[in-house]
Amino acid sequence: AAGVIQSPRHLIKEKRETATLKCYPIPRHDTVYWYQQGPGQDPQFLISFYEKMQSDKGSIPDRFSAQQFSDYHSELNMSSLELGDSALYFCASSPGTSGGGEQFFGPGTRLTVL
Amino acid sequence: AQKITQTQPGMFVQEKEAVTLDCTYDTSDPSYGLFWYKQPSSGEMIFLIYQGSYDQQNATEGRYSLNFQKARKSANLVISASQLGDSAMYFCAMRPRDDKIIFGKGTRLHILP
């Protein structure tokens, strides 16, 4: 079965650079979620999209922006990178926004900021 | 406030023994889902088991079962006949009505040979 695809899997950037993370949800899933997991931490919700519109927003810095495109893939854009942005970034997808159901996680993008 | 509490930061268990990972939750939403995820050192988030708030029976998936006690707001994960490959970080998580998943701090499980 098709799973959530994230690219790149690993990314190394310098401070103050920009990074773009991509997420391709499971086919026919119209909702995408982004999570950030710092070293030794639990994942924290950043932002979500349903039918290409932002549906919820968590603790996402103003330096970050995201969007969902017509083919439902999503991109997380991160500017003016800081050392503290080094983390594992997960994308998850689900069909619809009905509360309670499973979200399917991608393998994550490991971002290292030097 | 929506919250997941995992009180066991780390556990050591002998191979082939059963293990219970504790999880309590807090939410005022009547409809929610409870999950357990396994995260090995490679970092991927592996879905293990799901329990809906209205499900009458405890969820089971192979060696995994979820001991759901709604009145106590607990959702403990039971792993039967533990294996060396079960060594990993385990996260309990909740998805209330507003969709984002809230994770606990995790329990690091070590299976001893």
mmCIF file of N, CA, C and O in Angstrom, chain A residues 57-113:
data_model
loop_
_atom_site.group_PDB
_atom_site.id
_atom_site.type_symbol
_atom_site.label_atom_id
_atom_site.label_comp_id
_atom_site.label_asym_id
_atom_site.label_seq_id
_atom_site.Cartn_x
_atom_site.Cartn_y
_atom_site.Cartn_z
ATOM 1 N N LYS A 57 -3.479 25.593 13.222
ATOM 2 C CA LYS A 57 -2.122 26.103 13.370
ATOM 3 C C LYS A 57 -1.665 25.889 14.795
ATOM 4 O O LYS A 57 -2.412 26.164 15.745
ATOM 5 N N GLY A 58 -0.451 25.369 14.930
ATOM 6 C CA GLY A 58 0.100 25.146 16.258
ATOM 7 C C GLY A 58 1.248 26.096 16.518
ATOM 8 O O GLY A 58 1.214 27.258 16.154
ATOM 9 N N SER A 59 2.292 25.557 17.123
ATOM 10 C CA SER A 59 3.428 26.400 17.513
ATOM 11 C C SER A 59 4.420 26.547 16.367
ATOM 12 O O SER A 59 5.581 26.163 16.467
ATOM 13 N N ILE A 60 3.963 27.103 15.257
ATOM 14 C CA ILE A 60 4.817 27.281 14.091
ATOM 15 C C ILE A 60 5.403 28.682 14.104
ATOM 16 O O ILE A 60 4.677 29.668 14.219
ATOM 17 N N PRO A 61 6.742 28.789 14.018
ATOM 18 C CA PRO A 61 7.355 30.126 14.022
ATOM 19 C C PRO A 61 6.926 30.928 12.791
ATOM 20 O O PRO A 61 6.609 30.364 11.746
ATOM 21 N N ASP A 62 6.972 32.255 12.930
ATOM 22 C CA ASP A 62 6.628 33.120 11.799
ATOM 23 C C ASP A 62 7.594 32.951 10.633
ATOM 24 O O ASP A 62 7.261 33.280 9.489
ATOM 25 N N ARG A 63 8.780 32.435 10.908
ATOM 26 C CA ARG A 63 9.779 32.215 9.845
ATOM 27 C C ARG A 63 9.406 31.034 8.945
ATOM 28 O O ARG A 63 9.997 30.821 7.896
ATOM 29 N N PHE A 64 8.443 30.264 9.399
ATOM 30 C CA PHE A 64 8.007 29.083 8.648
ATOM 31 C C PHE A 64 6.689 29.408 7.938
ATOM 32 O O PHE A 64 5.820 30.101 8.479
ATOM 33 N N SER A 65 6.533 28.869 6.761
ATOM 34 C CA SER A 65 5.246 28.944 6.078
ATOM 35 C C SER A 65 5.007 27.611 5.386
ATOM 36 O O SER A 65 5.950 26.842 5.153
ATOM 37 N N ALA A 66 3.772 27.347 5.085
ATOM 38 C CA ALA A 66 3.453 26.080 4.439
ATOM 39 C C ALA A 66 2.244 26.272 3.550
ATOM 40 O O ALA A 66 1.474 27.228 3.707
ATOM 41 N N GLN A 67 2.104 25.373 2.599
ATOM 42 C CA GLN A 67 0.913 25.390 1.746
ATOM 43 C C GLN A 67 0.647 23.997 1.225
ATOM 44 O O GLN A 67 1.526 23.129 1.233
ATOM 45 N N GLN A 68 -0.584 23.818 0.784
ATOM 46 C CA GLN A 68 -0.977 22.566 0.157
ATOM 47 C C GLN A 68 -1.395 22.883 -1.266
ATOM 48 O O GLN A 68 -2.149 23.840 -1.510
ATOM 49 N N PHE A 69 -0.915 22.094 -2.200
ATOM 50 C CA PHE A 69 -1.132 22.363 -3.611
ATOM 51 C C PHE A 69 -2.327 21.581 -4.162
ATOM 52 O O PHE A 69 -2.928 20.768 -3.450
ATOM 53 N N SER A 70 -2.636 21.862 -5.432
ATOM 54 C CA SER A 70 -3.834 21.258 -6.036
ATOM 55 C C SER A 70 -3.766 19.735 -6.092
ATOM 56 O O SER A 70 -4.801 19.067 -6.099
ATOM 57 N N ASP A 71 -2.547 19.178 -6.129
ATOM 58 C CA ASP A 71 -2.424 17.709 -6.124
ATOM 59 C C ASP A 71 -2.331 17.169 -4.694
ATOM 60 O O ASP A 71 -2.013 15.997 -4.494
ATOM 61 N N TYR A 72 -2.587 18.022 -3.711
ATOM 62 C CA TYR A 72 -2.624 17.706 -2.283
ATOM 63 C C TYR A 72 -1.257 17.547 -1.633
ATOM 64 O O TYR A 72 -1.195 17.355 -0.411
ATOM 65 N N HIS A 73 -0.183 17.645 -2.408
ATOM 66 C CA HIS A 73 1.096 17.602 -1.736
ATOM 67 C C HIS A 73 1.307 18.920 -0.990
ATOM 68 O O HIS A 73 0.663 19.936 -1.301
ATOM 69 N N SER A 74 2.169 18.897 -0.005
ATOM 70 C CA SER A 74 2.377 20.074 0.829
ATOM 71 C C SER A 74 3.865 20.373 0.926
ATOM 72 O O SER A 74 4.702 19.473 0.807
ATOM 73 N N GLU A 75 4.174 21.639 1.109
ATOM 74 C CA GLU A 75 5.560 22.061 1.298
ATOM 75 C C GLU A 75 5.652 22.948 2.535
ATOM 76 O O GLU A 75 4.797 23.816 2.749
ATOM 77 N N LEU A 76 6.692 22.699 3.313
ATOM 78 C CA LEU A 76 6.985 23.492 4.500
ATOM 79 C C LEU A 76 8.234 24.301 4.188
ATOM 80 O O LEU A 76 9.293 23.725 3.926
ATOM 81 N N ASN A 77 8.090 25.612 4.164
ATOM 82 C CA ASN A 77 9.205 26.499 3.861
ATOM 83 C C ASN A 77 9.719 27.135 5.144
ATOM 84 O O ASN A 77 8.944 27.672 5.938
ATOM 85 N N MET A 78 11.017 27.038 5.322
ATOM 86 C CA MET A 78 11.633 27.502 6.564
ATOM 87 C C MET A 78 12.734 28.500 6.194
ATOM 88 O O MET A 78 13.660 28.146 5.451
ATOM 89 N N SER A 79 12.620 29.715 6.704
ATOM 90 C CA SER A 79 13.611 30.737 6.370
ATOM 91 C C SER A 79 14.382 31.157 7.621
ATOM 92 O O SER A 79 13.980 30.861 8.749
ATOM 93 N N SER A 80 15.498 31.835 7.373
ATOM 94 C CA SER A 80 16.355 32.328 8.473
ATOM 95 C C SER A 80 16.574 31.233 9.515
ATOM 96 O O SER A 80 16.324 31.418 10.718
ATOM 97 N N LEU A 81 17.037 30.088 9.051
ATOM 98 C CA LEU A 81 17.168 28.921 9.915
ATOM 99 C C LEU A 81 18.053 29.216 11.124
ATOM 100 O O LEU A 81 19.054 29.929 11.040
ATOM 101 N N GLU A 82 17.629 28.639 12.234
ATOM 102 C CA GLU A 82 18.362 28.763 13.487
ATOM 103 C C GLU A 82 18.801 27.375 13.939
ATOM 104 O O GLU A 82 18.235 26.368 13.514
ATOM 105 N N LEU A 83 19.805 27.353 14.832
ATOM 106 C CA LEU A 83 20.286 26.060 15.325
ATOM 107 C C LEU A 83 19.151 25.248 15.944
ATOM 108 O O LEU A 83 19.100 24.025 15.793
ATOM 109 N N GLY A 84 18.239 25.923 16.604
ATOM 110 C CA GLY A 84 17.126 25.249 17.275
ATOM 111 C C GLY A 84 16.110 24.651 16.330
ATOM 112 O O GLY A 84 15.204 23.946 16.785
ATOM 113 N N ASP A 85 16.238 24.927 15.047
ATOM 114 C CA ASP A 85 15.322 24.321 14.074
ATOM 115 C C ASP A 85 15.747 22.905 13.720
ATOM 116 O O ASP A 85 15.002 22.191 13.033
ATOM 117 N N SER A 86 16.927 22.500 14.172
ATOM 118 C CA SER A 86 17.389 21.131 13.932
ATOM 119 C C SER A 86 16.417 20.167 14.598
ATOM 120 O O SER A 86 16.212 20.213 15.818
ATOM 121 N N ALA A 87 15.813 19.314 13.799
ATOM 122 C CA ALA A 87 14.756 18.434 14.308
ATOM 123 C C ALA A 87 14.377 17.441 13.227
ATOM 124 O O ALA A 87 14.823 17.537 12.078
ATOM 125 N N LEU A 88 13.513 16.531 13.633
ATOM 126 C CA LEU A 88 12.886 15.605 12.694
ATOM 127 C C LEU A 88 11.512 16.172 12.375
ATOM 128 O O LEU A 88 10.732 16.485 13.281
ATOM 129 N N TYR A 89 11.238 16.358 11.098
ATOM 130 C CA TYR A 89 9.964 16.938 10.681
ATOM 131 C C TYR A 89 9.123 15.846 10.027
ATOM 132 O O TYR A 89 9.519 15.255 9.023
ATOM 133 N N PHE A 90 7.971 15.607 10.638
ATOM 134 C CA PHE A 90 7.062 14.595 10.121
ATOM 135 C C PHE A 90 5.899 15.251 9.387
ATOM 136 O O PHE A 90 5.372 16.281 9.804
ATOM 137 N N CYS A 91 5.502 14.601 8.326
ATOM 138 C CA CYS A 91 4.256 14.911 7.671
ATOM 139 C C CYS A 91 3.324 13.722 7.895
ATOM 140 O O CYS A 91 3.778 12.567 7.906
ATOM 141 N N ALA A 92 2.056 13.992 8.090
ATOM 142 C CA ALA A 92 1.068 12.927 8.230
ATOM 143 C C ALA A 92 -0.125 13.281 7.356
ATOM 144 O O ALA A 92 -0.383 14.460 7.079
ATOM 145 N N SER A 93 -0.844 12.267 6.912
ATOM 146 C CA SER A 93 -2.040 12.532 6.119
ATOM 147 C C SER A 93 -3.207 11.708 6.629
ATOM 148 O O SER A 93 -3.022 10.677 7.290
ATOM 149 N N SER A 94 -4.396 12.182 6.331
ATOM 150 C CA SER A 94 -5.605 11.437 6.674
ATOM 151 C C SER A 94 -6.699 11.815 5.691
ATOM 152 O O SER A 94 -6.631 12.863 5.041
ATOM 153 N N PRO A 95 -7.702 10.956 5.573
ATOM 154 C CA PRO A 95 -8.837 11.292 4.707
ATOM 155 C C PRO A 95 -9.827 12.155 5.469
ATOM 156 O O PRO A 95 -10.409 11.719 6.456
ATOM 157 N N GLY A 96 -9.982 13.417 5.096
ATOM 158 C CA GLY A 96 -10.939 14.273 5.762
ATOM 159 C C GLY A 96 -10.448 14.764 7.103
ATOM 160 O O GLY A 96 -9.319 14.478 7.529
ATOM 161 N N THR A 97 -11.280 15.538 7.788
ATOM 162 C CA THR A 97 -10.877 16.117 9.069
ATOM 163 C C THR A 97 -11.738 15.622 10.205
ATOM 164 O O THR A 97 -11.748 16.207 11.270
ATOM 165 N N SER A 98 -12.446 14.542 10.020
ATOM 166 C CA SER A 98 -13.291 14.030 11.099
ATOM 167 C C SER A 98 -12.423 13.655 12.291
ATOM 168 O O SER A 98 -11.438 12.945 12.156
ATOM 169 N N GLY A 99 -12.759 14.170 13.436
ATOM 170 C CA GLY A 99 -11.912 13.990 14.600
ATOM 171 C C GLY A 99 -11.762 12.548 15.022
ATOM 172 O O GLY A 99 -12.668 11.760 14.874
ATOM 173 N N GLY A 100 -10.607 12.193 15.518
ATOM 174 C CA GLY A 100 -10.413 10.902 16.159
ATOM 175 C C GLY A 100 -9.751 9.840 15.323
ATOM 176 O O GLY A 100 -9.162 8.924 15.863
ATOM 177 N N GLY A 101 -9.834 9.907 13.997
ATOM 178 C CA GLY A 101 -9.308 8.829 13.167
ATOM 179 C C GLY A 101 -7.798 8.875 13.042
ATOM 180 O O GLY A 101 -7.133 9.818 13.457
ATOM 181 N N GLU A 102 -7.258 7.833 12.438
ATOM 182 C CA GLU A 102 -5.807 7.676 12.347
ATOM 183 C C GLU A 102 -5.196 8.665 11.370
ATOM 184 O O GLU A 102 -5.790 8.989 10.343
ATOM 185 N N GLN A 103 -4.023 9.147 11.717
ATOM 186 C CA GLN A 103 -3.174 9.882 10.792
ATOM 187 C C GLN A 103 -2.005 8.978 10.435
ATOM 188 O O GLN A 103 -1.461 8.308 11.303
ATOM 189 N N PHE A 104 -1.642 8.974 9.175
ATOM 190 C CA PHE A 104 -0.573 8.117 8.680
ATOM 191 C C PHE A 104 0.688 8.960 8.530
ATOM 192 O O PHE A 104 0.692 9.938 7.784
ATOM 193 N N PHE A 105 1.749 8.565 9.207
ATOM 194 C CA PHE A 105 2.970 9.359 9.224
ATOM 195 C C PHE A 105 3.944 8.947 8.126
ATOM 196 O O PHE A 105 4.082 7.756 7.809
ATOM 197 N N GLY A 106 4.619 9.942 7.580
ATOM 198 C CA GLY A 106 5.722 9.690 6.680
ATOM 199 C C GLY A 106 6.980 9.352 7.461
ATOM 200 O O GLY A 106 6.971 9.380 8.692
ATOM 201 N N PRO A 107 8.067 9.039 6.755
ATOM 202 C CA PRO A 107 9.299 8.629 7.421
ATOM 203 C C PRO A 107 10.055 9.778 8.076
ATOM 204 O O PRO A 107 10.975 9.546 8.851
ATOM 205 N N GLY A 108 9.659 11.018 7.761
ATOM 206 C CA GLY A 108 10.307 12.173 8.373
ATOM 207 C C GLY A 108 11.472 12.716 7.551
ATOM 208 O O GLY A 108 12.089 12.003 6.749
ATOM 209 N N THR A 109 11.724 14.004 7.745
ATOM 210 C CA THR A 109 12.912 14.663 7.191
ATOM 211 C C THR A 109 13.751 15.120 8.371
ATOM 212 O O THR A 109 13.265 15.856 9.226
ATOM 213 N N ARG A 110 14.981 14.663 8.394
ATOM 214 C CA ARG A 110 15.877 15.079 9.483
ATOM 215 C C ARG A 110 16.648 16.306 9.030
ATOM 216 O O ARG A 110 17.487 16.230 8.115
ATOM 217 N N LEU A 111 16.353 17.438 9.638
ATOM 218 C CA LEU A 111 17.011 18.708 9.307
ATOM 219 C C LEU A 111 18.085 19.008 10.344
ATOM 220 O O LEU A 111 17.816 18.990 11.548
ATOM 221 N N THR A 112 19.276 19.255 9.853
ATOM 222 C CA THR A 112 20.381 19.666 10.723
ATOM 223 C C THR A 112 20.823 21.050 10.306
ATOM 224 O O THR A 112 21.144 21.267 9.133
ATOM 225 N N VAL A 113 20.815 21.981 11.258
ATOM 226 C CA VAL A 113 21.255 23.342 10.991
ATOM 227 C C VAL A 113 22.604 23.549 11.683
ATOM 228 O O VAL A 113 22.720 23.345 12.896
#
